């Protein structure tokens, strides 16, 4: 299956976005500690509320951006969001107080809703039977960005916690320029629809989801999986310091290893496995392996164990593309943006819950003595949510391709 030029741009966009996101991850814990003049445990508690604020912004922005892309097209909405991210990373680079960091991460959450029009652009130009594979390439693009971004961010972070944010801002700005010159519109005027605020909000998106058979159930599975999988971006950098005493560079190296596993899986495993098993059974396999990986991270004691357990991520990467394809099958050509907004809303809802469950759990179990220390506790919480997603997924009927 040949990837169309418009889809290639979206893949490059996601690569650059993930690279910018990865640049910042290794240094965020120590940036909070330096700016707020606080210790690691307090920084984890601050990160709980930062994660919640980001999630709130994404939760409300995603259906708005998805519906705007159904009205005005994918190109203007996506480019606006990318420009916002460029400005946001610059703000984070200059932030010298915790409130400014909070503001910067809230803006990141708002424009993070741009994945709805990005995924809709992919769906616009891809046949239904090829979407799981193409959404797998989206994961691969994200993974490649994670190969480069965290490694570079860890190295830059050894000189300054702010340097990675300057680099991320520059990358996002270059991405805007790239999009202005090469990204065509993927949604024809005949397929656009009027913007309606009743549909461009979380409750309106829920009503739209209820109108399509099975949509709510798949979205709920996606929400449960989102809660489980967010243990990595929300807690990994803090967990690595608390559990293993890693430096910025070592955190960056570990995230690069995760990116390598992700890109290999999405590029070479997702397509063949989904084709052989179908979307539902492929997601089932991914959830089973992911649960084993979460339990392993809860109890590891050495750095080499952390790298060995990353093998679970290879099959874990089956879950989201398969669920996204299951949602996409339930959309018409005119509502792909709205349905991708529903997906972003479902993940945003998971993101609202995850910081309070995962980051707060890590904060509770990394308190100074005499409190009981168990930095891996958040991974056991994730294992529980992955099993809940699996149980609901297995109750869904198989989808017959049109």
mmCIF file of C-alpha atoms in Angstrom:
data_model
loop_
_atom_site.group_PDB
_atom_site.id
_atom_site.type_symbol
_atom_site.label_atom_id
_atom_site.label_comp_id
_atom_site.label_asym_id
_atom_site.label_seq_id
_atom_site.Cartn_x
_atom_site.Cartn_y
_atom_site.Cartn_z
ATOM 1 C CA UNK A 1 0.000 0.000 0.000
ATOM 2 C CA UNK A 2 1.487 3.320 -1.131
ATOM 3 C CA UNK A 3 1.282 6.199 1.353
ATOM 4 C CA UNK A 4 -0.204 9.322 -0.237
ATOM 5 C CA UNK A 5 1.694 12.667 -0.065
ATOM 6 C CA UNK A 6 -0.824 14.255 2.331
ATOM 7 C CA UNK A 7 -0.497 11.263 4.659
ATOM 8 C CA UNK A 8 3.286 11.550 4.436
ATOM 9 C CA UNK A 9 3.081 15.141 5.683
ATOM 10 C CA UNK A 10 0.953 14.079 8.640
ATOM 11 C CA UNK A 11 3.503 11.365 9.448
ATOM 12 C CA UNK A 12 6.355 13.895 9.279
ATOM 13 C CA UNK A 13 4.328 16.294 11.435
ATOM 14 C CA UNK A 14 3.777 13.646 14.092
ATOM 15 C CA UNK A 15 7.469 12.742 13.932
ATOM 16 C CA UNK A 16 8.527 16.351 14.563
ATOM 17 C CA UNK A 17 5.874 16.797 17.265
ATOM 18 C CA UNK A 18 6.962 13.653 19.086
ATOM 19 C CA UNK A 19 10.582 14.686 18.729
ATOM 20 C CA UNK A 20 9.760 18.016 20.379
ATOM 21 C CA UNK A 21 7.778 16.253 23.105
ATOM 22 C CA UNK A 22 10.616 13.774 23.619
ATOM 23 C CA UNK A 23 13.180 16.550 23.865
ATOM 24 C CA UNK A 24 11.424 17.896 26.967
ATOM 25 C CA UNK A 25 10.672 14.672 28.827
ATOM 26 C CA UNK A 26 14.096 13.846 30.307
ATOM 27 C CA UNK A 27 14.506 17.298 31.877
ATOM 28 C CA UNK A 28 11.001 18.029 33.198
ATOM 29 C CA UNK A 29 11.546 16.591 36.714
ATOM 30 C CA UNK A 30 14.722 18.573 37.345
ATOM 31 C CA UNK A 31 13.240 21.684 35.679
ATOM 32 C CA UNK A 32 10.385 21.607 38.199
ATOM 33 C CA UNK A 33 12.842 21.044 41.036
ATOM 34 C CA UNK A 34 14.999 23.982 39.933
ATOM 35 C CA UNK A 35 12.230 26.464 39.097
ATOM 36 C CA UNK A 36 10.173 25.632 42.185
ATOM 37 C CA UNK A 37 13.168 25.026 44.491
ATOM 38 C CA UNK A 38 11.574 21.749 45.613
ATOM 39 C CA UNK A 39 12.676 18.133 46.084
ATOM 40 C CA UNK A 40 11.783 15.156 43.869
ATOM 41 C CA UNK A 41 8.727 14.065 45.853
ATOM 42 C CA UNK A 42 7.272 17.587 45.764
ATOM 43 C CA UNK A 43 8.045 17.796 42.019
ATOM 44 C CA UNK A 44 6.065 14.590 41.456
ATOM 45 C CA UNK A 45 3.109 16.118 43.335
ATOM 46 C CA UNK A 46 3.355 19.261 41.179
ATOM 47 C CA UNK A 47 3.476 17.066 38.072
ATOM 48 C CA UNK A 48 0.174 15.480 39.138
ATOM 49 C CA UNK A 49 -1.622 18.815 38.822
ATOM 50 C CA UNK A 50 0.269 19.790 35.676
ATOM 51 C CA UNK A 51 -0.858 16.529 34.088
ATOM 52 C CA UNK A 52 -4.446 17.179 35.154
ATOM 53 C CA UNK A 53 -4.383 20.711 33.714
ATOM 54 C CA UNK A 54 -2.985 19.434 30.400
ATOM 55 C CA UNK A 55 -5.668 16.776 30.288
ATOM 56 C CA UNK A 56 -8.467 19.279 30.927
ATOM 57 C CA UNK A 57 -7.213 21.468 28.088
ATOM 58 C CA UNK A 58 -7.037 18.519 25.685
ATOM 59 C CA UNK A 59 -10.422 17.186 26.798
ATOM 60 C CA UNK A 60 -12.210 20.391 25.831
ATOM 61 C CA UNK A 61 -10.038 21.287 22.841
ATOM 62 C CA UNK A 62 -10.103 17.951 20.996
ATOM 63 C CA UNK A 63 -13.790 17.950 19.911
ATOM 64 C CA UNK A 64 -13.557 21.652 19.000
ATOM 65 C CA UNK A 65 -10.515 21.131 16.780
ATOM 66 C CA UNK A 66 -11.981 17.969 15.273
ATOM 67 C CA UNK A 67 -15.240 19.732 14.376
ATOM 68 C CA UNK A 68 -13.415 22.808 13.091
ATOM 69 C CA UNK A 69 -11.478 20.546 10.749
ATOM 70 C CA UNK A 70 -14.776 19.104 9.451
ATOM 71 C CA UNK A 71 -15.956 22.675 8.731
ATOM 72 C CA UNK A 72 -12.846 24.469 7.431
ATOM 73 C CA UNK A 73 -10.630 21.553 6.402
ATOM 74 C CA UNK A 74 -7.711 19.782 8.043
ATOM 75 C CA UNK A 75 -4.948 22.093 6.784
ATOM 76 C CA UNK A 76 -5.761 25.428 8.522
ATOM 77 C CA UNK A 77 -6.658 23.785 11.843
ATOM 78 C CA UNK A 78 -3.562 21.612 11.920
ATOM 79 C CA UNK A 79 -1.206 24.451 10.983
ATOM 80 C CA UNK A 80 -2.754 26.740 13.621
ATOM 81 C CA UNK A 81 -2.196 24.104 16.277
ATOM 82 C CA UNK A 82 1.413 23.570 15.215
ATOM 83 C CA UNK A 83 2.108 27.316 15.431
ATOM 84 C CA UNK A 84 0.638 27.322 18.931
ATOM 85 C CA UNK A 85 2.997 24.543 19.995
ATOM 86 C CA UNK A 86 5.997 26.488 18.699
ATOM 87 C CA UNK A 87 5.022 29.481 20.850
ATOM 88 C CA UNK A 88 4.289 27.223 23.809
ATOM 89 C CA UNK A 89 7.715 25.564 23.840
ATOM 90 C CA UNK A 90 9.317 29.010 23.756
ATOM 91 C CA UNK A 91 7.244 30.028 26.779
ATOM 92 C CA UNK A 92 8.398 26.911 28.638
ATOM 93 C CA UNK A 93 12.016 27.685 27.756
ATOM 94 C CA UNK A 94 11.660 31.135 29.344
ATOM 95 C CA UNK A 95 9.468 30.154 32.323
ATOM 96 C CA UNK A 96 11.041 31.068 35.667
ATOM 97 C CA UNK A 97 8.109 30.317 37.979
ATOM 98 C CA UNK A 98 5.883 27.285 38.474
ATOM 99 C CA UNK A 99 2.713 29.200 37.394
ATOM 100 C CA UNK A 100 4.351 29.883 34.011
ATOM 101 C CA UNK A 101 5.228 26.203 33.688
ATOM 102 C CA UNK A 102 1.582 25.386 34.486
ATOM 103 C CA UNK A 103 0.425 27.841 31.804
ATOM 104 C CA UNK A 104 2.841 26.423 29.251
ATOM 105 C CA UNK A 105 1.719 22.844 29.844
ATOM 106 C CA UNK A 106 -1.952 23.889 29.637
ATOM 107 C CA UNK A 107 -1.262 25.400 26.205
ATOM 108 C CA UNK A 108 0.491 22.154 25.252
ATOM 109 C CA UNK A 109 -2.635 20.259 26.231
ATOM 110 C CA UNK A 110 -4.914 22.548 24.208
ATOM 111 C CA UNK A 111 -2.935 22.280 20.996
ATOM 112 C CA UNK A 112 -2.324 18.601 21.636
ATOM 113 C CA UNK A 113 -5.911 18.193 20.473
ATOM 114 C CA UNK A 114 -4.521 18.673 16.948
ATOM 115 C CA UNK A 115 -4.130 14.921 16.696
ATOM 116 C CA UNK A 116 -7.861 14.779 15.871
ATOM 117 C CA UNK A 117 -7.517 16.659 12.526
ATOM 118 C CA UNK A 118 -4.190 14.881 11.888
ATOM 119 C CA UNK A 119 -5.779 11.443 12.286
ATOM 120 C CA UNK A 120 -8.807 12.613 10.265
ATOM 121 C CA UNK A 121 -6.498 13.660 7.410
ATOM 122 C CA UNK A 122 -5.076 10.134 7.441
ATOM 123 C CA UNK A 123 -8.591 8.667 7.336
ATOM 124 C CA UNK A 124 -9.585 11.024 4.479
ATOM 125 C CA UNK A 125 -7.030 9.525 2.106
ATOM 126 C CA UNK A 126 -6.869 5.903 3.322
ATOM 127 C CA UNK A 127 -9.240 3.028 2.530
ATOM 128 C CA UNK A 128 -10.985 1.522 5.595
ATOM 129 C CA UNK A 129 -9.183 -1.800 5.256
ATOM 130 C CA UNK A 130 -5.799 -0.024 5.254
ATOM 131 C CA UNK A 131 -6.390 2.324 8.189
ATOM 132 C CA UNK A 132 -5.045 0.077 10.945
ATOM 133 C CA UNK A 133 -1.774 -0.243 9.035
ATOM 134 C CA UNK A 134 -1.616 3.510 8.346
ATOM 135 C CA UNK A 135 -2.454 4.355 11.950
ATOM 136 C CA UNK A 136 0.362 1.938 12.765
ATOM 137 C CA UNK A 137 2.671 4.123 10.665
ATOM 138 C CA UNK A 138 1.480 7.071 12.769
ATOM 139 C CA UNK A 139 2.736 5.160 15.797
ATOM 140 C CA UNK A 140 5.981 4.431 13.957
ATOM 141 C CA UNK A 141 6.442 8.139 13.177
ATOM 142 C CA UNK A 142 5.860 8.915 16.845
ATOM 143 C CA UNK A 143 8.380 6.219 17.734
ATOM 144 C CA UNK A 144 11.048 7.581 15.381
ATOM 145 C CA UNK A 145 10.597 10.988 16.980
ATOM 146 C CA UNK A 146 11.081 9.293 20.309
ATOM 147 C CA UNK A 147 14.329 7.766 19.095
ATOM 148 C CA UNK A 148 15.815 11.151 18.280
ATOM 149 C CA UNK A 149 14.048 13.504 20.711
ATOM 150 C CA UNK A 150 14.798 11.994 24.121
ATOM 151 C CA UNK A 151 18.403 11.206 23.218
ATOM 152 C CA UNK A 152 18.974 14.792 22.127
ATOM 153 C CA UNK A 153 16.943 16.138 25.045
ATOM 154 C CA UNK A 154 18.944 14.089 27.546
ATOM 155 C CA UNK A 155 22.223 15.360 26.103
ATOM 156 C CA UNK A 156 21.050 18.982 25.949
ATOM 157 C CA UNK A 157 19.637 18.620 29.449
ATOM 158 C CA UNK A 158 23.091 17.850 30.798
ATOM 159 C CA UNK A 159 24.032 21.471 29.995
ATOM 160 C CA UNK A 160 20.701 23.201 30.768
ATOM 161 C CA UNK A 161 17.154 22.104 31.580
ATOM 162 C CA UNK A 162 15.901 24.865 29.249
ATOM 163 C CA UNK A 163 17.907 23.990 26.141
ATOM 164 C CA UNK A 164 15.561 21.169 25.019
ATOM 165 C CA UNK A 165 12.577 23.549 25.046
ATOM 166 C CA UNK A 166 14.358 26.000 22.753
ATOM 167 C CA UNK A 167 15.114 23.118 20.399
ATOM 168 C CA UNK A 168 11.502 21.900 20.524
ATOM 169 C CA UNK A 169 10.216 25.400 19.707
ATOM 170 C CA UNK A 170 12.508 25.644 16.691
ATOM 171 C CA UNK A 171 11.388 22.226 15.425
ATOM 172 C CA UNK A 172 7.708 23.112 15.743
ATOM 173 C CA UNK A 173 8.266 26.394 13.876
ATOM 174 C CA UNK A 174 10.046 24.550 11.068
ATOM 175 C CA UNK A 175 7.125 22.143 10.917
ATOM 176 C CA UNK A 176 4.723 25.048 10.365
ATOM 177 C CA UNK A 177 6.838 26.300 7.467
ATOM 178 C CA UNK A 178 6.982 22.807 6.024
ATOM 179 C CA UNK A 179 3.199 22.470 6.225
ATOM 180 C CA UNK A 180 2.596 25.852 4.607
ATOM 181 C CA UNK A 181 4.582 24.767 1.566
ATOM 182 C CA UNK A 182 3.694 21.095 1.023
ATOM 183 C CA UNK A 183 0.521 20.085 2.915
ATOM 184 C CA UNK A 184 -2.582 19.925 0.666
ATOM 185 C CA UNK A 185 -6.132 19.981 1.939
ATOM 186 C CA UNK A 186 -7.501 16.438 2.318
ATOM 187 C CA UNK A 187 -11.180 17.224 2.925
ATOM 188 C CA UNK A 188 -13.082 18.309 -0.198
ATOM 189 C CA UNK A 189 -15.618 21.125 0.103
ATOM 190 C CA UNK A 190 -18.419 18.719 -0.776
ATOM 191 C CA UNK A 191 -17.690 16.684 2.367
ATOM 192 C CA UNK A 192 -17.538 19.599 4.797
ATOM 193 C CA UNK A 193 -20.348 20.359 7.204
ATOM 194 C CA UNK A 194 -21.456 23.294 9.304
ATOM 195 C CA UNK A 195 -19.770 23.870 12.649
ATOM 196 C CA UNK A 196 -22.116 23.211 15.558
ATOM 197 C CA UNK A 197 -21.169 24.028 19.166
ATOM 198 C CA UNK A 198 -23.598 21.362 20.351
ATOM 199 C CA UNK A 199 -21.309 18.776 18.753
ATOM 200 C CA UNK A 200 -18.020 20.605 19.392
ATOM 201 C CA UNK A 201 -17.878 19.934 23.119
ATOM 202 C CA UNK A 202 -17.299 16.799 25.189
ATOM 203 C CA UNK A 203 -21.030 16.186 25.814
ATOM 204 C CA UNK A 204 -21.840 16.829 22.164
ATOM 205 C CA UNK A 205 -19.082 14.456 21.095
ATOM 206 C CA UNK A 206 -20.542 11.852 23.457
ATOM 207 C CA UNK A 207 -23.963 12.289 21.848
ATOM 208 C CA UNK A 208 -22.398 11.791 18.426
ATOM 209 C CA UNK A 209 -20.632 8.682 19.682
ATOM 210 C CA UNK A 210 -23.907 7.237 20.967
ATOM 211 C CA UNK A 211 -25.466 7.692 17.520
ATOM 212 C CA UNK A 212 -23.156 5.062 15.967
ATOM 213 C CA UNK A 213 -23.591 1.433 17.094
ATOM 214 C CA UNK A 214 -20.704 0.264 19.255
ATOM 215 C CA UNK A 215 -18.929 3.633 19.234
ATOM 216 C CA UNK A 216 -19.289 4.290 22.980
ATOM 217 C CA UNK A 217 -17.985 0.846 23.904
ATOM 218 C CA UNK A 218 -14.868 1.191 21.735
ATOM 219 C CA UNK A 219 -14.294 4.716 23.063
ATOM 220 C CA UNK A 220 -14.527 3.382 26.635
ATOM 221 C CA UNK A 221 -11.927 0.700 25.880
ATOM 222 C CA UNK A 222 -9.713 3.456 24.477
ATOM 223 C CA UNK A 223 -10.225 5.496 27.662
ATOM 224 C CA UNK A 224 -9.268 2.588 29.922
ATOM 225 C CA UNK A 225 -6.222 1.865 27.794
ATOM 226 C CA UNK A 226 -5.243 5.525 27.833
ATOM 227 C CA UNK A 227 -5.237 5.516 31.633
ATOM 228 C CA UNK A 228 -3.063 2.406 31.703
ATOM 229 C CA UNK A 229 -0.573 3.488 29.031
ATOM 230 C CA UNK A 230 -0.069 6.995 30.447
ATOM 231 C CA UNK A 231 2.040 5.500 33.220
ATOM 232 C CA UNK A 232 5.010 5.876 30.851
ATOM 233 C CA UNK A 233 4.789 9.572 29.833
ATOM 234 C CA UNK A 234 3.424 10.703 33.206
ATOM 235 C CA UNK A 235 5.766 8.875 35.568
ATOM 236 C CA UNK A 236 8.743 7.395 33.704
ATOM 237 C CA UNK A 237 11.237 10.240 34.209
ATOM 238 C CA UNK A 238 10.322 10.560 37.902
ATOM 239 C CA UNK A 239 10.198 6.776 38.374
ATOM 240 C CA UNK A 240 13.652 6.404 36.794
ATOM 241 C CA UNK A 241 15.148 8.892 39.261
ATOM 242 C CA UNK A 242 13.329 7.502 42.312
ATOM 243 C CA UNK A 243 13.788 3.810 41.506
ATOM 244 C CA UNK A 244 17.087 3.680 39.608
ATOM 245 C CA UNK A 245 18.798 7.032 40.233
ATOM 246 C CA UNK A 246 19.192 7.803 36.533
ATOM 247 C CA UNK A 247 20.624 11.038 35.119
ATOM 248 C CA UNK A 248 18.965 13.186 32.419
ATOM 249 C CA UNK A 249 21.124 11.473 29.795
ATOM 250 C CA UNK A 250 20.191 7.993 31.014
ATOM 251 C CA UNK A 251 16.489 8.876 31.017
ATOM 252 C CA UNK A 252 16.886 10.134 27.469
ATOM 253 C CA UNK A 253 18.655 6.916 26.452
ATOM 254 C CA UNK A 254 15.870 4.784 27.922
ATOM 255 C CA UNK A 255 13.186 6.770 26.092
ATOM 256 C CA UNK A 256 15.194 6.386 22.890
ATOM 257 C CA UNK A 257 15.165 2.624 23.429
ATOM 258 C CA UNK A 258 11.378 2.780 23.836
ATOM 259 C CA UNK A 259 11.177 4.687 20.554
ATOM 260 C CA UNK A 260 13.233 2.018 18.776
ATOM 261 C CA UNK A 261 10.912 -0.705 20.013
ATOM 262 C CA UNK A 262 7.828 1.319 19.021
ATOM 263 C CA UNK A 263 8.982 2.087 15.500
ATOM 264 C CA UNK A 264 10.017 -1.512 14.841
ATOM 265 C CA UNK A 265 6.655 -2.756 16.061
ATOM 266 C CA UNK A 266 4.495 -0.229 14.246
ATOM 267 C CA UNK A 267 6.424 -0.521 10.998
ATOM 268 C CA UNK A 268 6.870 -4.301 10.840
ATOM 269 C CA UNK A 269 4.478 -5.987 13.297
ATOM 270 C CA UNK A 270 1.199 -4.029 13.496
ATOM 271 C CA UNK A 271 0.133 -4.376 9.845
ATOM 272 C CA UNK A 272 0.761 -8.137 9.488
ATOM 273 C CA UNK A 273 -0.674 -8.978 12.925
ATOM 274 C CA UNK A 274 -3.867 -6.943 12.368
ATOM 275 C CA UNK A 275 -4.262 -8.466 8.913
ATOM 276 C CA UNK A 276 -3.933 -11.968 10.346
ATOM 277 C CA UNK A 277 -5.889 -11.584 13.599
ATOM 278 C CA UNK A 278 -8.222 -8.685 12.901
ATOM 279 C CA UNK A 279 -8.360 -5.427 14.855
ATOM 280 C CA UNK A 280 -10.178 -6.848 17.900
ATOM 281 C CA UNK A 281 -7.871 -9.820 18.459
ATOM 282 C CA UNK A 282 -4.740 -7.766 17.722
ATOM 283 C CA UNK A 283 -5.762 -5.302 20.444
ATOM 284 C CA UNK A 284 -6.413 -8.254 22.768
ATOM 285 C CA UNK A 285 -2.892 -9.586 22.262
ATOM 286 C CA UNK A 286 -1.431 -6.131 22.878
ATOM 287 C CA UNK A 287 -3.372 -5.693 26.122
ATOM 288 C CA UNK A 288 -2.272 -9.083 27.462
ATOM 289 C CA UNK A 289 1.405 -8.399 26.813
ATOM 290 C CA UNK A 290 1.117 -4.826 28.134
ATOM 291 C CA UNK A 291 -0.264 -6.121 31.432
ATOM 292 C CA UNK A 292 2.777 -8.375 31.833
ATOM 293 C CA UNK A 293 5.068 -5.435 31.118
ATOM 294 C CA UNK A 294 3.389 -3.244 33.734
ATOM 295 C CA UNK A 295 3.780 -5.940 36.386
ATOM 296 C CA UNK A 296 7.440 -6.372 35.454
ATOM 297 C CA UNK A 297 8.176 -2.654 35.884
ATOM 298 C CA UNK A 298 6.485 -2.666 39.262
ATOM 299 C CA UNK A 299 9.099 -5.031 40.670
ATOM 300 C CA UNK A 300 12.370 -4.515 38.744
ATOM 301 C CA UNK A 301 15.451 -3.668 40.800
ATOM 302 C CA UNK A 302 18.221 -3.097 38.229
ATOM 303 C CA UNK A 303 18.696 -0.893 35.178
ATOM 304 C CA UNK A 304 19.207 -3.863 32.822
ATOM 305 C CA UNK A 305 15.814 -5.207 33.882
ATOM 306 C CA UNK A 306 14.178 -1.931 32.827
ATOM 307 C CA UNK A 307 15.640 -2.289 29.332
ATOM 308 C CA UNK A 308 14.741 -5.991 29.099
ATOM 309 C CA UNK A 309 11.102 -5.312 30.026
ATOM 310 C CA UNK A 310 10.796 -2.935 27.065
ATOM 311 C CA UNK A 311 10.188 -5.997 24.879
ATOM 312 C CA UNK A 312 6.569 -5.881 26.093
ATOM 313 C CA UNK A 313 6.126 -2.515 24.365
ATOM 314 C CA UNK A 314 6.591 -4.187 20.967
ATOM 315 C CA UNK A 315 3.203 -5.916 21.172
ATOM 316 C CA UNK A 316 1.634 -3.267 23.405
ATOM 317 C CA UNK A 317 1.934 -1.013 20.360
ATOM 318 C CA UNK A 318 -0.848 -3.042 18.681
ATOM 319 C CA UNK A 319 -3.547 -1.634 20.944
ATOM 320 C CA UNK A 320 -4.094 1.977 19.946
ATOM 321 C CA UNK A 321 -3.912 1.633 16.133
ATOM 322 C CA UNK A 322 -6.362 -1.260 16.289
ATOM 323 C CA UNK A 323 -8.813 0.682 18.455
ATOM 324 C CA UNK A 324 -8.470 3.779 16.265
ATOM 325 C CA UNK A 325 -9.273 1.662 13.194
ATOM 326 C CA UNK A 326 -12.310 0.176 14.956
ATOM 327 C CA UNK A 327 -13.597 3.699 15.660
ATOM 328 C CA UNK A 328 -12.841 4.904 12.150
ATOM 329 C CA UNK A 329 -14.939 2.120 10.621
ATOM 330 C CA UNK A 330 -17.972 3.578 12.375
ATOM 331 C CA UNK A 331 -17.578 7.008 10.743
ATOM 332 C CA UNK A 332 -18.827 8.356 7.430
ATOM 333 C CA UNK A 333 -16.514 10.380 5.154
ATOM 334 C CA UNK A 334 -18.245 13.546 6.405
ATOM 335 C CA UNK A 335 -17.681 12.781 10.101
ATOM 336 C CA UNK A 336 -14.125 11.416 10.192
ATOM 337 C CA UNK A 337 -12.937 14.599 11.917
ATOM 338 C CA UNK A 338 -15.713 14.365 14.486
ATOM 339 C CA UNK A 339 -15.000 10.698 15.180
ATOM 340 C CA UNK A 340 -11.290 11.359 15.549
ATOM 341 C CA UNK A 341 -12.328 14.140 17.925
ATOM 342 C CA UNK A 342 -14.338 11.540 19.856
ATOM 343 C CA UNK A 343 -11.200 9.405 20.031
ATOM 344 C CA UNK A 344 -9.194 12.358 21.305
ATOM 345 C CA UNK A 345 -11.964 13.107 23.808
ATOM 346 C CA UNK A 346 -11.894 9.491 25.011
ATOM 347 C CA UNK A 347 -8.142 9.674 25.477
ATOM 348 C CA UNK A 348 -8.521 13.096 27.070
ATOM 349 C CA UNK A 349 -10.965 11.660 29.581
ATOM 350 C CA UNK A 350 -8.403 8.996 30.422
ATOM 351 C CA UNK A 351 -5.807 11.709 30.749
ATOM 352 C CA UNK A 352 -8.002 13.505 33.293
ATOM 353 C CA UNK A 353 -8.074 10.453 35.523
ATOM 354 C CA UNK A 354 -4.535 9.186 34.996
ATOM 355 C CA UNK A 355 -2.572 11.891 36.866
ATOM 356 C CA UNK A 356 -4.782 11.501 39.930
ATOM 357 C CA UNK A 357 -4.294 7.739 39.877
ATOM 358 C CA UNK A 358 -0.786 7.240 38.513
ATOM 359 C CA UNK A 359 1.318 10.308 39.316
ATOM 360 C CA UNK A 360 -0.372 10.709 42.682
ATOM 361 C CA UNK A 361 0.311 7.043 43.453
ATOM 362 C CA UNK A 362 3.978 7.529 42.597
ATOM 363 C CA UNK A 363 4.103 10.630 44.814
ATOM 364 C CA UNK A 364 2.519 8.730 47.699
ATOM 365 C CA UNK A 365 4.993 5.854 47.485
ATOM 366 C CA UNK A 366 8.122 8.010 47.095
ATOM 367 C CA UNK A 367 7.666 10.050 50.272
ATOM 368 C CA UNK A 368 10.705 10.371 52.557
ATOM 369 C CA UNK A 369 11.181 7.794 55.345
ATOM 370 C CA UNK A 370 9.549 6.502 57.445
ATOM 371 C CA UNK A 371 6.875 6.248 54.731
ATOM 372 C CA UNK A 372 6.805 2.938 52.800
ATOM 373 C CA UNK A 373 8.592 3.356 49.435
ATOM 374 C CA UNK A 374 7.353 1.485 46.363
ATOM 375 C CA UNK A 375 8.087 3.521 43.182
ATOM 376 C CA UNK A 376 6.605 0.757 41.007
ATOM 377 C CA UNK A 377 3.112 1.044 42.535
ATOM 378 C CA UNK A 378 1.740 3.114 39.639
ATOM 379 C CA UNK A 379 2.520 0.277 37.222
ATOM 380 C CA UNK A 380 0.282 -2.091 39.199
ATOM 381 C CA UNK A 381 -2.543 0.451 38.894
ATOM 382 C CA UNK A 382 -1.947 0.485 35.123
ATOM 383 C CA UNK A 383 -2.062 -3.306 34.998
ATOM 384 C CA UNK A 384 -5.526 -3.204 36.577
ATOM 385 C CA UNK A 385 -6.847 -0.751 33.991
ATOM 386 C CA UNK A 386 -5.332 -2.746 31.120
ATOM 387 C CA UNK A 387 -7.192 -5.832 32.355
ATOM 388 C CA UNK A 388 -10.431 -3.831 32.588
ATOM 389 C CA UNK A 389 -9.942 -2.663 28.975
ATOM 390 C CA UNK A 390 -9.325 -6.256 27.924
ATOM 391 C CA UNK A 391 -12.497 -7.513 29.609
ATOM 392 C CA UNK A 392 -14.642 -4.860 27.880
ATOM 393 C CA UNK A 393 -12.944 -5.380 24.514
ATOM 394 C CA UNK A 394 -13.711 -9.103 24.532
ATOM 395 C CA UNK A 395 -17.409 -8.305 24.982
ATOM 396 C CA UNK A 396 -17.495 -6.283 21.750
ATOM 397 C CA UNK A 397 -18.845 -8.051 18.655
ATOM 398 C CA UNK A 398 -16.509 -8.661 15.767
ATOM 399 C CA UNK A 399 -16.686 -6.047 13.031
ATOM 400 C CA UNK A 400 -17.452 -7.266 9.532
ATOM 401 C CA UNK A 401 -15.546 -5.194 6.942
ATOM 402 C CA UNK A 402 -17.859 -3.349 4.532
#
